[in-house]
Amino acid sequence: MPDHFQSPSFPQTRMRRNRRWPWVREMLQETHLSAQNLIWPIFVIEGTNRREPISSMPGVERLSIDLATHAAAQAASLGISAIALFPVTPASKKSNDGAHALDPDNLMCSATRSIAAELGESIGIVCDVALDPYTSHGHDGLLIDNYVVNDATVEILCKQAVVQAEAGATIIAPSDMMDGRVGAIRKSLDQAGFSDVSIMSYSAKYASAFYGPFRDAVGSASSLKGGDKKTYQMNPANSDEAMREVALDIQEGADIVMVKPGMPYLDIIRRIHDTFQVPVAAYQVSGEYAMLKFASEKGAINERACILESLMSFRRAGASCILTYFALQAAEYLCPSSGRVS
Ligand code: PBG
């Protein structure tokens, strides 16, 4: 044997000792992932007993309220903490000002009432606040002279949030990126008697190309007609700006701040987690889902392992919770008794 192997200085620290056996690897694991960390986004359509596939998101379906309620029950039984609802509004109910957002009988509110009645407190119901499911132009706010106006939009968003809270939302999630909306929504909710309803703000929401399949799923892509949301969503090149957005949202009363998309923005999650004492949510968006799903369908990657690894990466970066279309599948993978993967 060559001399240096005998030398007491070769290598004195052997990192592999801590990886030698499954028990030591598990004992020293720094981060854990469980179904409790997951929030499942569900697309809701009109009708009864209806489900529709989404071609750019294989495995994800749009569900009528009865089926969505059933799906939410399944999620709760697997230990998933919350569901996030996204309505697929028929074109006939869309308008320039998105007024249907304030209809207490719209899909979002009806689905919320149905799930709240069926499941009570056993699962959180996240309602998205933004006008894009309801506007004929597909933007998140009021479009005046081809520009999404801020303050008039915020006024409507406040009403939308209250209507959703009245329907039974437990978390209000403004995804619109208007300035000042968190504080205004907090005030409106409090004045309407909903001081217990939380706000999970899409604080660092980037103008990302990874939302493509979602816009197909809710039908806002055709409304947008190739337009983008760069005058309100963030420039993907920016990190300091995300810190300012988060600082403002915390000051305005956000309970949870979100980073979106997820995997391409793990550095932002980490930075927020290290700087602010606030729970961080990550959104593994539709394009990320599609990448993993299509790659595994083609046999390029191991689906189960890659899903769990991607979700673990959010936890490692500092996210408390993760919105993911894989939630149900992942919860089934995660051992329900311990709720953990090793
Ligand atoms: C709309 C909204 C979007 C997503 C969640 N809420 C799309 C957008 O901003 O155009 C994207 C989710 C995803 O891609 O999975 N306010």
Coordinates of C-alpha atoms and ligand atoms in Angstrom, one line a residue:
M1 CA 0.0 0.0 0.0
P2 CA 1.4 3.4 -0.9
D3 CA 2.7 5.3 2.1
H4 CA 0.2 8.1 2.2
F5 CA -2.7 5.8 2.9
Q6 CA -1.0 4.8 6.1
S7 CA -0.3 8.3 7.1
P8 CA -2.5 9.5 10.0
S9 CA -3.0 12.7 8.1
F10 CA -4.7 11.1 5.1
P11 CA -7.6 12.3 5.1
Q12 CA -8.3 13.0 8.7
T13 CA -11.8 14.1 8.0
R14 CA -13.8 11.5 6.1
M15 CA -17.1 12.9 5.1
R16 CA -18.3 9.5 3.9
R17 CA -18.5 8.2 7.5
N18 CA -21.7 10.1 7.9
R19 CA -23.1 8.5 4.8
R20 CA -22.1 5.0 5.5
W21 CA -25.4 3.5 6.7
P22 CA -29.1 4.4 6.1
W23 CA -29.6 5.1 9.8
V24 CA -26.8 7.6 10.0
R25 CA -27.9 9.3 6.8
E26 CA -31.4 9.6 8.2
M27 CA -30.2 10.7 11.6
L28 CA -28.2 13.5 10.2
Q29 CA -30.6 14.7 7.5
E30 CA -31.0 18.4 7.8
T31 CA -34.3 19.0 6.0
H32 CA -37.5 17.0 5.9
L33 CA -40.5 17.0 3.6
S34 CA -43.9 15.9 4.5
A35 CA -47.5 16.2 3.1
Q36 CA -48.1 18.9 5.7
N37 CA -45.7 21.2 3.7
L38 CA -47.8 20.9 0.6
I39 CA -50.6 23.0 -1.0
W40 CA -52.4 21.6 -3.9
P41 CA -53.7 23.9 -6.7
I42 CA -57.0 22.8 -8.3
F43 CA -58.6 24.1 -11.5
V44 CA -62.3 24.4 -11.2
I45 CA -64.9 24.3 -14.0
E46 CA -68.6 24.6 -14.2
G47 CA -71.0 21.6 -14.3
T48 CA -71.3 18.4 -12.3
N49 CA -69.3 15.3 -12.5
R50 CA -67.0 16.8 -15.2
R51 CA -63.3 16.4 -15.6
E52 CA -61.1 17.7 -18.4
P53 CA -57.5 16.9 -19.2
I54 CA -55.0 19.7 -19.8
S55 CA -52.8 18.9 -22.7
S56 CA -49.8 20.9 -21.5
M57 CA -50.1 19.4 -18.0
P58 CA -50.5 15.6 -18.3
G59 CA -52.0 14.2 -15.2
V60 CA -53.7 17.4 -14.1
E61 CA -57.5 17.9 -14.7
R62 CA -60.0 20.6 -14.5
L63 CA -62.7 19.5 -12.1
S64 CA -66.3 20.5 -11.5
I65 CA -67.1 21.6 -8.0
D66 CA -68.4 18.2 -6.8
L67 CA -65.2 16.5 -8.0
A68 CA -63.0 19.2 -6.7
T69 CA -64.6 18.8 -3.3
H70 CA -64.0 15.1 -3.5
A71 CA -60.4 15.8 -4.5
A72 CA -59.9 18.2 -1.6
A73 CA -61.2 15.5 0.8
Q74 CA -58.7 13.1 -0.7
A75 CA -55.9 15.7 -0.2
A76 CA -57.0 16.2 3.5
S77 CA -56.9 12.5 4.1
L78 CA -53.3 12.3 2.8
G79 CA -52.3 15.1 5.2
I80 CA -52.0 17.9 2.6
S81 CA -52.5 21.2 4.5
A82 CA -54.3 23.3 2.0
I83 CA -55.8 23.5 -1.5
A84 CA -55.6 26.5 -3.8
L85 CA -58.5 27.1 -6.1
F86 CA -58.2 28.5 -9.7
P87 CA -61.5 29.0 -11.6
V88 CA -61.8 28.4 -15.3
T89 CA -64.3 31.1 -16.1
P90 CA -66.4 30.6 -19.3
A91 CA -65.7 33.3 -21.9
S92 CA -69.3 34.6 -21.6
K93 CA -68.7 35.6 -18.0
K94 CA -65.5 37.5 -18.7
S95 CA -65.5 41.3 -19.2
N96 CA -63.3 44.2 -19.6
D97 CA -63.5 45.0 -15.9
G98 CA -63.6 41.5 -14.6
A99 CA -66.8 42.2 -12.6
H100 CA -67.6 38.5 -12.3
A101 CA -64.8 38.4 -9.7
L102 CA -67.2 40.0 -7.3
D103 CA -70.1 37.6 -7.9
P104 CA -70.5 35.6 -4.7
D105 CA -71.8 32.8 -6.9
N106 CA -68.8 32.6 -9.2
L107 CA -66.9 29.3 -9.5
M108 CA -64.3 30.3 -6.9
C109 CA -66.8 31.2 -4.2
S110 CA -69.1 28.3 -4.9
A111 CA -66.2 25.9 -4.8
T112 CA -64.9 27.4 -1.6
R113 CA -68.4 27.1 0.0
S114 CA -68.7 23.5 -1.1
I115 CA -65.2 22.5 0.2
A116 CA -65.6 24.5 3.5
A117 CA -69.0 22.8 4.1
E118 CA -67.7 19.3 3.4
L119 CA -64.3 19.6 5.1
G120 CA -64.6 22.3 7.7
E121 CA -61.3 23.0 9.4
S122 CA -59.5 19.9 8.1
I123 CA -58.0 21.6 5.2
G124 CA -57.0 25.2 4.3
I125 CA -58.7 26.9 1.4
V126 CA -56.5 29.3 -0.5
C127 CA -58.3 31.8 -2.8
D128 CA -56.3 33.6 -5.4
V129 CA -57.0 37.3 -5.6
A130 CA -56.4 38.8 -9.1
L131 CA -58.7 39.6 -12.0
D132 CA -57.1 37.5 -14.8
P133 CA -59.6 34.6 -14.6
Y134 CA -62.4 37.2 -15.2
T135 CA -61.1 39.8 -17.6
S136 CA -61.5 39.5 -21.3
H137 CA -58.0 40.8 -21.9
G138 CA -56.4 38.3 -19.4
H139 CA -54.7 40.9 -17.2
D140 CA -54.7 40.8 -13.4
G141 CA -56.2 44.3 -13.1
L142 CA -58.1 47.0 -14.9
L143 CA -56.7 47.9 -18.3
I144 CA -57.0 51.5 -19.2
D145 CA -55.3 52.9 -22.3
N146 CA -53.5 49.5 -22.5
Y147 CA -52.0 49.9 -19.0
V148 CA -53.0 48.0 -15.9
V149 CA -53.9 50.7 -13.5
N150 CA -52.9 50.2 -9.9
D151 CA -55.1 52.0 -7.4
A152 CA -58.5 51.3 -9.1
T153 CA -57.5 47.7 -9.4
V154 CA -56.6 47.5 -5.7
E155 CA -60.1 48.7 -4.8
I156 CA -61.7 45.8 -6.7
L157 CA -59.2 43.3 -5.3
C158 CA -60.2 44.3 -1.8
K159 CA -63.8 43.6 -2.6
Q160 CA -62.8 40.3 -4.2
A161 CA -61.0 39.3 -1.1
V162 CA -64.0 40.0 1.1
V163 CA -66.3 38.1 -1.2
Q164 CA -64.0 35.1 -1.0
A165 CA -63.6 35.3 2.8
E166 CA -67.4 35.4 3.1
A167 CA -67.5 32.2 1.0
G168 CA -65.1 30.5 3.5
A169 CA -61.6 31.2 2.3
T170 CA -59.0 30.6 5.1
I171 CA -56.1 32.1 3.1
I172 CA -56.4 35.0 0.7
A173 CA -53.5 35.0 -1.8
P174 CA -53.1 38.1 -3.9
S175 CA -51.3 37.1 -7.1
D176 CA -51.7 40.4 -8.9
M177 CA -48.6 42.3 -7.9
M178 CA -50.3 45.7 -7.6
D179 CA -48.6 48.1 -5.2
G180 CA -50.2 48.5 -1.8
R181 CA -52.7 45.7 -2.2
V182 CA -51.6 43.7 0.8
G183 CA -52.2 46.5 3.3
A184 CA -55.5 47.5 1.6
I185 CA -56.8 43.9 1.6
R186 CA -55.8 43.4 5.2
K187 CA -57.8 46.5 6.1
S188 CA -60.8 45.5 4.1
L189 CA -60.8 42.0 5.6
D190 CA -60.5 43.4 9.1
Q191 CA -63.3 45.9 8.6
A192 CA -65.5 43.1 7.3
G193 CA -64.9 41.0 10.4
F194 CA -62.3 38.6 8.9
S195 CA -59.3 39.4 11.0
D196 CA -58.7 35.7 11.3
V197 CA -58.3 35.2 7.5
S198 CA -54.6 35.0 6.6
I199 CA -52.9 36.7 3.7
M200 CA -50.4 34.7 1.7
S201 CA -48.9 37.3 -0.6
Y202 CA -47.4 36.5 -4.0
S203 CA -44.6 38.9 -3.0
A204 CA -41.9 38.0 -5.4
K205 CA -43.8 37.0 -8.5
Y206 CA -41.8 37.2 -11.6
A207 CA -42.9 37.8 -15.2
S208 CA -42.0 34.3 -16.1
A209 CA -42.4 32.1 -19.2
F210 CA -43.0 29.2 -16.9
Y211 CA -46.7 30.1 -16.4
G212 CA -47.6 29.0 -20.0
P213 CA -49.4 25.8 -19.2
F214 CA -51.4 27.5 -16.4
R215 CA -52.6 30.1 -18.8
D216 CA -53.8 27.3 -21.1
A217 CA -55.5 25.6 -18.2
V218 CA -57.5 28.6 -17.1
G219 CA -57.9 30.0 -20.7
S220 CA -56.2 33.3 -20.0
A221 CA -53.5 32.7 -22.7
S222 CA -55.9 33.3 -25.5
S223 CA -57.2 36.4 -23.8
L224 CA -53.7 37.8 -23.3
K225 CA -53.0 37.3 -27.1
G226 CA -49.3 37.1 -26.6
G227 CA -49.2 40.0 -24.3
D228 CA -47.1 39.9 -21.1
K229 CA -47.3 41.2 -17.5
K230 CA -44.0 42.9 -17.3
T231 CA -45.4 46.2 -16.1
Y232 CA -46.5 44.5 -12.8
Q233 CA -44.7 41.2 -12.4
M234 CA -41.0 41.3 -11.6
N235 CA -38.0 41.2 -13.9
P236 CA -36.4 37.7 -13.6
A237 CA -33.0 39.3 -13.4
N238 CA -33.7 41.0 -10.1
S239 CA -33.0 39.8 -6.5
D240 CA -32.7 43.0 -4.4
E241 CA -36.1 44.1 -5.7
A242 CA -37.6 40.9 -4.3
M243 CA -36.3 41.9 -0.9
R244 CA -38.1 45.3 -1.2
E245 CA -41.3 43.6 -2.2
V246 CA -41.2 41.2 0.7
A247 CA -40.3 44.0 3.2
L248 CA -43.3 46.0 2.0
D249 CA -45.7 43.0 2.2
I250 CA -44.6 42.1 5.7
Q251 CA -45.0 45.7 6.7
E252 CA -48.5 45.7 5.1
G253 CA -49.5 42.6 7.1
A254 CA -48.7 39.5 5.0
D255 CA -48.7 36.4 7.1
I256 CA -46.8 34.3 4.5
V257 CA -44.8 35.5 1.6
M258 CA -44.5 33.6 -1.7
V259 CA -41.8 33.2 -4.3
K260 CA -42.9 32.2 -7.8
P261 CA -41.8 30.4 -9.9
G262 CA -40.0 27.9 -7.7
M263 CA -37.0 26.0 -8.9
P264 CA -35.4 28.8 -11.0
Y265 CA -35.7 31.1 -8.0
L266 CA -34.4 29.0 -5.1
D267 CA -31.8 31.8 -4.5
I268 CA -34.6 34.2 -3.8
I269 CA -36.3 31.8 -1.3
R270 CA -33.0 31.4 0.5
R271 CA -32.3 35.1 0.6
I272 CA -35.8 35.9 2.0
H273 CA -35.6 33.1 4.5
D274 CA -32.2 34.3 5.8
T275 CA -33.3 38.0 6.0
F276 CA -36.8 38.0 7.3
Q277 CA -38.5 36.2 10.1
V278 CA -41.5 35.2 8.1
P279 CA -42.8 31.9 6.6
V280 CA -42.0 31.6 3.0
A281 CA -44.0 29.7 0.4
A282 CA -42.7 28.5 -2.9
Y283 CA -44.8 27.9 -6.0
Q284 CA -43.6 25.1 -8.3
V285 CA -45.5 26.5 -11.3
S286 CA -47.2 24.8 -14.2
G287 CA -44.1 25.0 -16.5
E288 CA -42.0 23.3 -13.9
Y289 CA -44.6 20.6 -13.6
A290 CA -44.7 20.2 -17.3
M291 CA -40.9 19.9 -17.6
L292 CA -40.7 17.1 -15.0
K293 CA -43.8 15.3 -16.3
F294 CA -42.8 15.3 -20.0
A295 CA -39.3 14.3 -19.2
S296 CA -40.5 11.4 -17.1
E297 CA -43.1 10.4 -19.7
K298 CA -40.2 10.2 -22.2
G299 CA -38.3 8.0 -19.8
A300 CA -35.5 10.6 -19.4
I301 CA -35.8 10.8 -15.6
N302 CA -37.3 8.8 -12.7
E303 CA -40.5 10.6 -12.0
R304 CA -41.0 9.7 -8.3
A305 CA -37.4 10.5 -7.4
C306 CA -37.3 13.8 -9.3
I307 CA -40.6 15.0 -7.9
L308 CA -39.4 14.3 -4.3
E309 CA -36.0 15.8 -4.9
S310 CA -37.5 19.0 -6.5
L311 CA -39.8 19.4 -3.5
M312 CA -37.0 18.8 -1.0
S313 CA -35.0 21.5 -2.7
F314 CA -37.6 24.1 -1.8
R315 CA -37.5 22.9 1.8
R316 CA -33.7 23.1 1.8
A317 CA -33.8 26.6 0.4
G318 CA -36.0 27.7 3.3
A319 CA -39.6 27.3 2.2
S320 CA -42.2 26.3 4.8
C321 CA -44.8 25.3 2.3
I322 CA -44.9 24.5 -1.4
L323 CA -47.7 24.9 -3.9
T324 CA -47.4 22.1 -6.4
Y325 CA -49.5 20.2 -8.9
F326 CA -47.7 17.1 -7.7
A327 CA -49.1 17.5 -4.2
L328 CA -51.4 14.5 -4.2
Q329 CA -48.9 12.2 -6.0
A330 CA -46.1 13.4 -3.6
A331 CA -48.3 12.9 -0.5
E332 CA -48.9 9.3 -1.6
Y333 CA -45.2 8.8 -2.0
L334 CA -44.4 10.2 1.4
C335 CA -44.9 7.7 4.2
P336 CA -48.1 8.8 5.9
S337 CA -47.2 7.4 9.3
S338 CA -44.0 9.4 9.7
G339 CA -44.8 11.9 7.0
R340 CA -41.2 11.9 5.9
V341 CA -38.9 10.8 3.2
S342 CA -35.3 9.7 4.0
Ligands
PBG1 C1 -52.7 34.7 -12.1 C2 -51.9 33.5 -11.7 C3 -50.9 32.9 -12.5 C4 -50.4 31.8 -11.8 C5 -51.1 31.8 -10.6 N1 -52.0 32.9 -10.5 C6 -50.5 33.2 -13.9 C7 -50.1 34.5 -14.3 O1 -49.7 35.3 -13.5 O2 -50.3 34.7 -15.5 C8 -49.4 30.8 -12.4 C9 -49.4 29.5 -11.8 C10 -48.7 28.5 -12.6 O3 -48.1 28.8 -13.7 O4 -48.7 27.3 -12.2 N2 -52.8 35.8 -11.3

